[in-house]
Amino acid sequence: MANSKAAKTDVQTHKQVSVAEFFEKNRHLLGFNNPAKSLLTSVKEAVDNSLDACEENGILPSITIQLSEIKAGRFKMIVEDNGPGIPKKHLLSAFGKLLYGSKFQTNGGKQGRGQQGIGISSVILYGQLTTGKPAVLISKTKKDDQAHMYVMHIDVKKNEPEIVSDEPFDWSDKPCGIRVAVEMEAKYVEHKQSVLEYIKQTAIVNPHAEITYISPSGDRLDFPRVTDKLPVKSRLIKPHPKGVELGVFKRMLKATSARTIKSFFTKEFDKVGGGTANEIITIANSSIEDGNKTLPEAKRLKLIDGKFSPKYITPDQVEALLLGMQNAKVSRPSLDCLSPIGGGLLRKSLESEFDLDFVHTITRSATVYRGNPFQIEVGIGYGGELDVDGAIKLIRFANKVPLLYQEGACALTQSIKKNNWKPYGLSQSSGSFPTGPAVIVIHMASVWVPFTSESKEAVSGYPEITKEVKLAIQECARSLQRFIGRKRRSEIEAKKREIFKAYSKEVAQAVTSLNEADAYKLTKDQIEKKSLDTLKKLNKIAESMYSTGADIEALEETVEVLEEQEEKAAKQEVEEKQLESEREEEEELMEEEK
Amino acid sequence: MAELTKKEIVKRLHDLGVDLKKNVDDLKDPHITIPLRTLANAYFDKKDRMIKLGERTQTRTFFNVGQSKKFMQTALVASQIKQLLEQDKPAISTRQLYYILKHSIEGTKENTFDDQATESDPVIEDVEVTINALREQLGLEATPSGVISGPLKYEDLKTDDIIDCSKMGSAGAAIPPNTEPHVVKFKECKADFILVVEKFAVWNLLNQSKFWKKHNCILMTGKGQAARSDRRLVSRLAKEYKIPVYVFADNDAYGYYIYSVYKQGSINLAFFSEKAACPDAKFIGLKTGDIKKFDIAKSNWIKLEGHDLKRLKEISKYEWFQSKEWQAELQAMKDFGYKVESDALVSKSIEFMADTYLPRVIKEKNWLD
């Protein structure tokens, strides 16, 4: 007995250590690398959860995010939504997937934000470990129901969340929703990878959401709803044989309720019927036979029969089956399971977030990489108040979640850099971002976004994906080029008019004076009067000149000439001002001397 | 070029105005045809042994954004010159013309002209070639820099003064800005030759040692690259009195080029060569071979630098440097790798240049043609 008690304590201690330790060891993978990123990750988890929940339940999301600084290095995050709320009996399961995000999912997939998450429970754990305080949750599920306020914490001994207290809460003005409040060690920053930037980008890609942000300094920012139309619901689909990897396949074999291997294939996979299942098994068997030829009889593998139980498939047979899955003829997966933003809405979002002169968006048709359906959307905005001299702004999204880190490692970024932008009217030194007043949005929607690492901030460069991105970028760029071309042309035309107009009077008078005998006898006014007819005719010639379009090269030349002249005029103005101020200084000095 | 009357020049300018007015009346883009003043349109006339302007022209139009401003400037310069000529006003400098024409253009932040050297001066030269008259005839004068002394008397028709260049003391006589016959009327010239020196310091030394009296010559300097009136004066004296011209310039690519401008004219002013060139002028400065011959101390040699070699290469390609003698000299200088300034001759002795070097070179005809 003593022994078994000691063993039990050991297990408990071990468990207790392991949760805290596991978190400490893996916080960089979970998005809690440092206080600044931890705050961002926490907001992201809460907001992504809210958006997903609203979308599932056909509710137009209204989300409020409030950050306040409790004391130096400690912040309180409150995220409130108008989602369906969570009934008490589901509270634990909703928060129960501790450190077990849906990234470990096995049974097929569905486009969702949660795929990138690590679970709100991690946020609660992080807050608890850094401040010792529990999280506070308010939930209301129906209009006439009583709202509850729960105080929750993670029991590190049991490795499970626990409701510490449950009190009724007066939320009568709200039909339903959830409010999460967590205190945590954090740092507030306002740069590229910040909470504010995340919220801005989230607003762009969720035009149906209304988001309010109250910053630690109390500033309130509203991101209004751009559309009342809910996005198309994404659909859960079974995995496609070509998209399944070894580990997942093994887990599926273990978990399935199918009694035979053949029914396992037809039941658990998308687009697999009896014929296809047979083909997979046949290919697997012929590869086993090939392998057997080089082996002594005793070591030869057994061929697979479709009637075998999935539970008794040997590791060698598993590999053979995977080969069969890769090589069998399977129709491409269902593509209607995705939920893109849509070109029109993306355009509206861009226009509402940025002040732009031009926007072009494109949603490519859904297609497949390694058995996974995916869809690429690209939007490009130009002009307005965007920075003219700096690099363009790139905003990346995966399943409507902004990707703020690891820009360089991302295939979406690489596609922008590899594209040659010069012919499209943006300047670029090869292999880097183009420069100019442009913003580019790239969204990848997929049941399974292939991230380069567990931190889920960069998309891998599968050839099918980069090809789609490239085509989308180029279509947007072509449209941008037409816009820039028209803009430049009209700018040049306007400048030309200006120039001719300015010089015409001088030319008319000089020509008149040259044409007059004894021009010196005329007063300035007389010459001006006499030159009016010539001036009128010059203007007439000018008008006929504008209508004949000059070729691009000539226009470029013109622009150079104009820019030179402008530069010269600007320089002169500066010099004159300098001289003037010097003169003034001198005068002041002289007066002082007096 | 026959002597132009003022009336004829005014008529040519008026004709330009009539043409332009007609363009406009026909609702056509007004244009001016201007002979090109570039290297590509300058050629070496072997018979007359001088640089002349070719036949190529450029068309300057108003409704071409790249040319618009220049067209306006050309019209302004032409009309101003015409008005000045019509009024019989005193000649003005190109800088003064620039000031007369510079004003802000109504409705813009721009000026008609912002710079004399790069804007108004080139346009003036364009008008000269277009009207086929020299600026001296157009009532414009460049700032002269030349100084002269020697047995020469002339009448300045602008002031009716008689100038005796043999009585001008150590300063010498300043060469007037306009040396055209209608200003400078030669009265008497007893000189046997004209000695043109590149540098004022050398001219000063020779003038003080009364070189021109001893050798009965005219001694002048254009102080480096000679102004138009300096060149015109030397050319007129050489032609009208049929006396040889000797150019004493530095032993380097720049000295050689200064000599060639006196002799054959320049590319930019190719249209002026017939009036200002002296095709028979000889180079009597130090040649590379003379450095050893006259035993110039090595401490006085100057190593050729990149820009010297570059200029050397350039002039060796000019058509008027193609004679065997010149090509040999340019090659010798390049091989030798050093140059020597005329002033360095003083290191032998103060009198060496006047008493030994120059008389000996002229006597031995040890010059380059």
Short mmCIF file of N, CA, C and O in Angstrom, two decimals, chain A residues 253-291:
data_model
loop_
_atom_site.label_atom_id
_atom_site.label_comp_id
_atom_site.label_asym_id
_atom_site.label_seq_id
_atom_site.Cartn_x
_atom_site.Cartn_y
_atom_site.Cartn_z
N LEU A 253 -6.31 4.66 -38.58
CA LEU A 253 -6.49 3.21 -38.56
C LEU A 253 -6.90 2.74 -37.18
O LEU A 253 -7.75 1.86 -37.01
N LYS A 254 -6.28 3.37 -36.16
CA LYS A 254 -6.59 2.99 -34.79
C LYS A 254 -7.99 3.42 -34.40
O LYS A 254 -8.71 2.70 -33.71
N ALA A 255 -8.39 4.61 -34.85
CA ALA A 255 -9.62 5.21 -34.34
C ALA A 255 -10.88 4.74 -35.07
O ALA A 255 -11.98 4.86 -34.55
N THR A 256 -10.70 4.18 -36.24
CA THR A 256 -11.88 3.89 -37.07
C THR A 256 -12.79 2.80 -36.49
O THR A 256 -12.34 1.91 -35.76
N SER A 257 -14.06 2.94 -36.84
CA SER A 257 -15.00 1.90 -36.40
C SER A 257 -15.26 0.91 -37.53
O SER A 257 -16.02 -0.04 -37.38
N ALA A 258 -14.63 1.12 -38.69
CA ALA A 258 -14.82 0.24 -39.83
C ALA A 258 -14.24 -1.13 -39.52
O ALA A 258 -13.22 -1.23 -38.84
N ARG A 259 -14.91 -2.16 -40.01
CA ARG A 259 -14.45 -3.49 -39.67
C ARG A 259 -13.43 -4.02 -40.67
O ARG A 259 -12.60 -4.83 -40.33
N THR A 260 -13.52 -3.61 -41.94
CA THR A 260 -12.54 -4.08 -42.92
C THR A 260 -11.76 -2.90 -43.45
O THR A 260 -12.20 -1.74 -43.39
N ILE A 261 -10.62 -3.22 -44.01
CA ILE A 261 -9.76 -2.16 -44.54
C ILE A 261 -10.44 -1.47 -45.73
O ILE A 261 -10.31 -0.28 -45.93
N LYS A 262 -11.19 -2.27 -46.49
CA LYS A 262 -11.87 -1.68 -47.64
C LYS A 262 -12.95 -0.69 -47.19
O LYS A 262 -13.02 0.44 -47.69
N SER A 263 -13.73 -1.08 -46.19
CA SER A 263 -14.76 -0.15 -45.73
C SER A 263 -14.14 1.04 -44.99
O SER A 263 -14.70 2.13 -44.96
N PHE A 264 -12.96 0.81 -44.38
CA PHE A 264 -12.23 1.93 -43.77
C PHE A 264 -11.98 3.02 -44.82
O PHE A 264 -12.21 4.20 -44.60
N PHE A 265 -11.52 2.60 -45.99
CA PHE A 265 -11.22 3.58 -47.05
C PHE A 265 -12.49 4.28 -47.53
O PHE A 265 -12.51 5.51 -47.69
N THR A 266 -13.55 3.52 -47.78
CA THR A 266 -14.76 4.14 -48.32
C THR A 266 -15.46 5.01 -47.29
O THR A 266 -16.08 6.01 -47.63
N LYS A 267 -15.28 4.71 -46.01
CA LYS A 267 -16.01 5.42 -44.96
C LYS A 267 -15.25 6.66 -44.49
O LYS A 267 -15.86 7.72 -44.27
N GLU A 268 -13.96 6.54 -44.35
CA GLU A 268 -13.20 7.62 -43.72
C GLU A 268 -12.62 8.64 -44.71
O GLU A 268 -12.09 9.66 -44.29
N PHE A 269 -12.65 8.31 -46.00
CA PHE A 269 -12.00 9.21 -46.95
C PHE A 269 -12.97 9.83 -47.95
O PHE A 269 -14.01 9.26 -48.27
N ASP A 270 -12.60 10.98 -48.38
CA ASP A 270 -13.36 11.70 -49.40
C ASP A 270 -13.06 11.08 -50.76
O ASP A 270 -11.92 10.71 -51.05
N LYS A 271 -14.09 10.94 -51.58
CA LYS A 271 -13.93 10.53 -52.99
C LYS A 271 -13.41 9.10 -53.16
O LYS A 271 -12.77 8.79 -54.15
N VAL A 272 -13.57 8.26 -52.15
CA VAL A 272 -13.13 6.88 -52.30
C VAL A 272 -14.34 5.96 -52.26
O VAL A 272 -15.05 5.89 -51.25
N GLY A 273 -14.60 5.26 -53.37
CA GLY A 273 -15.66 4.25 -53.42
C GLY A 273 -15.01 2.88 -53.41
O GLY A 273 -13.78 2.75 -53.29
N GLY A 274 -15.79 1.85 -53.59
CA GLY A 274 -15.25 0.50 -53.58
C GLY A 274 -14.15 0.28 -54.60
O GLY A 274 -13.12 -0.29 -54.29
N GLY A 275 -14.38 0.75 -55.82
CA GLY A 275 -13.39 0.57 -56.89
C GLY A 275 -12.06 1.19 -56.52
O GLY A 275 -11.01 0.56 -56.64
N THR A 276 -12.13 2.43 -56.03
CA THR A 276 -10.90 3.13 -55.68
C THR A 276 -10.20 2.42 -54.52
O THR A 276 -8.97 2.26 -54.51
N ALA A 277 -11.00 1.95 -53.55
CA ALA A 277 -10.41 1.24 -52.41
C ALA A 277 -9.68 0.00 -52.90
O ALA A 277 -8.54 -0.26 -52.49
N ASN A 278 -10.30 -0.74 -53.83
CA ASN A 278 -9.63 -1.91 -54.41
C ASN A 278 -8.34 -1.54 -55.11
O ASN A 278 -7.33 -2.22 -55.00
N GLU A 279 -8.39 -0.43 -55.83
CA GLU A 279 -7.19 -0.01 -56.57
C GLU A 279 -6.05 0.30 -55.60
O GLU A 279 -4.90 -0.08 -55.83
N ILE A 280 -6.39 0.98 -54.50
CA ILE A 280 -5.37 1.32 -53.51
C ILE A 280 -4.73 0.03 -52.99
O ILE A 280 -3.50 -0.10 -52.93
N ILE A 281 -5.56 -0.93 -52.67
CA ILE A 281 -5.05 -2.18 -52.10
C ILE A 281 -4.23 -2.94 -53.13
O ILE A 281 -3.16 -3.48 -52.83
N THR A 282 -4.69 -2.93 -54.38
CA THR A 282 -3.94 -3.63 -55.44
C THR A 282 -2.55 -3.03 -55.62
O THR A 282 -1.55 -3.75 -55.71
N ILE A 283 -2.50 -1.70 -55.66
CA ILE A 283 -1.19 -1.04 -55.83
C ILE A 283 -0.30 -1.38 -54.64
O ILE A 283 0.89 -1.67 -54.78
N ALA A 284 -0.88 -1.34 -53.42
CA ALA A 284 -0.12 -1.65 -52.22
C ALA A 284 0.45 -3.08 -52.32
O ALA A 284 1.63 -3.31 -52.06
N ASN A 285 -0.39 -4.01 -52.72
CA ASN A 285 0.06 -5.40 -52.82
C ASN A 285 1.15 -5.60 -53.87
O ASN A 285 2.09 -6.34 -53.65
N SER A 286 1.02 -4.92 -54.99
CA SER A 286 2.06 -5.13 -56.01
C SER A 286 3.39 -4.55 -55.52
O SER A 286 4.45 -5.08 -55.85
N SER A 287 3.35 -3.49 -54.70
CA SER A 287 4.62 -2.97 -54.18
C SER A 287 5.18 -3.94 -53.14
O SER A 287 6.39 -4.13 -53.03
N ILE A 288 4.29 -4.60 -52.40
CA ILE A 288 4.77 -5.60 -51.44
C ILE A 288 5.40 -6.78 -52.19
O ILE A 288 6.49 -7.24 -51.84
N GLU A 289 4.76 -7.18 -53.26
CA GLU A 289 5.30 -8.29 -54.06
C GLU A 289 6.67 -7.95 -54.61
O GLU A 289 7.58 -8.76 -54.58
N ASP A 290 6.79 -6.72 -55.11
CA ASP A 290 8.10 -6.27 -55.63
C ASP A 290 9.16 -6.38 -54.56
O ASP A 290 10.27 -6.86 -54.79
N GLY A 291 8.79 -5.93 -53.35
CA GLY A 291 9.75 -5.95 -52.24
C GLY A 291 10.08 -7.38 -51.86
O GLY A 291 11.23 -7.71 -51.56
#
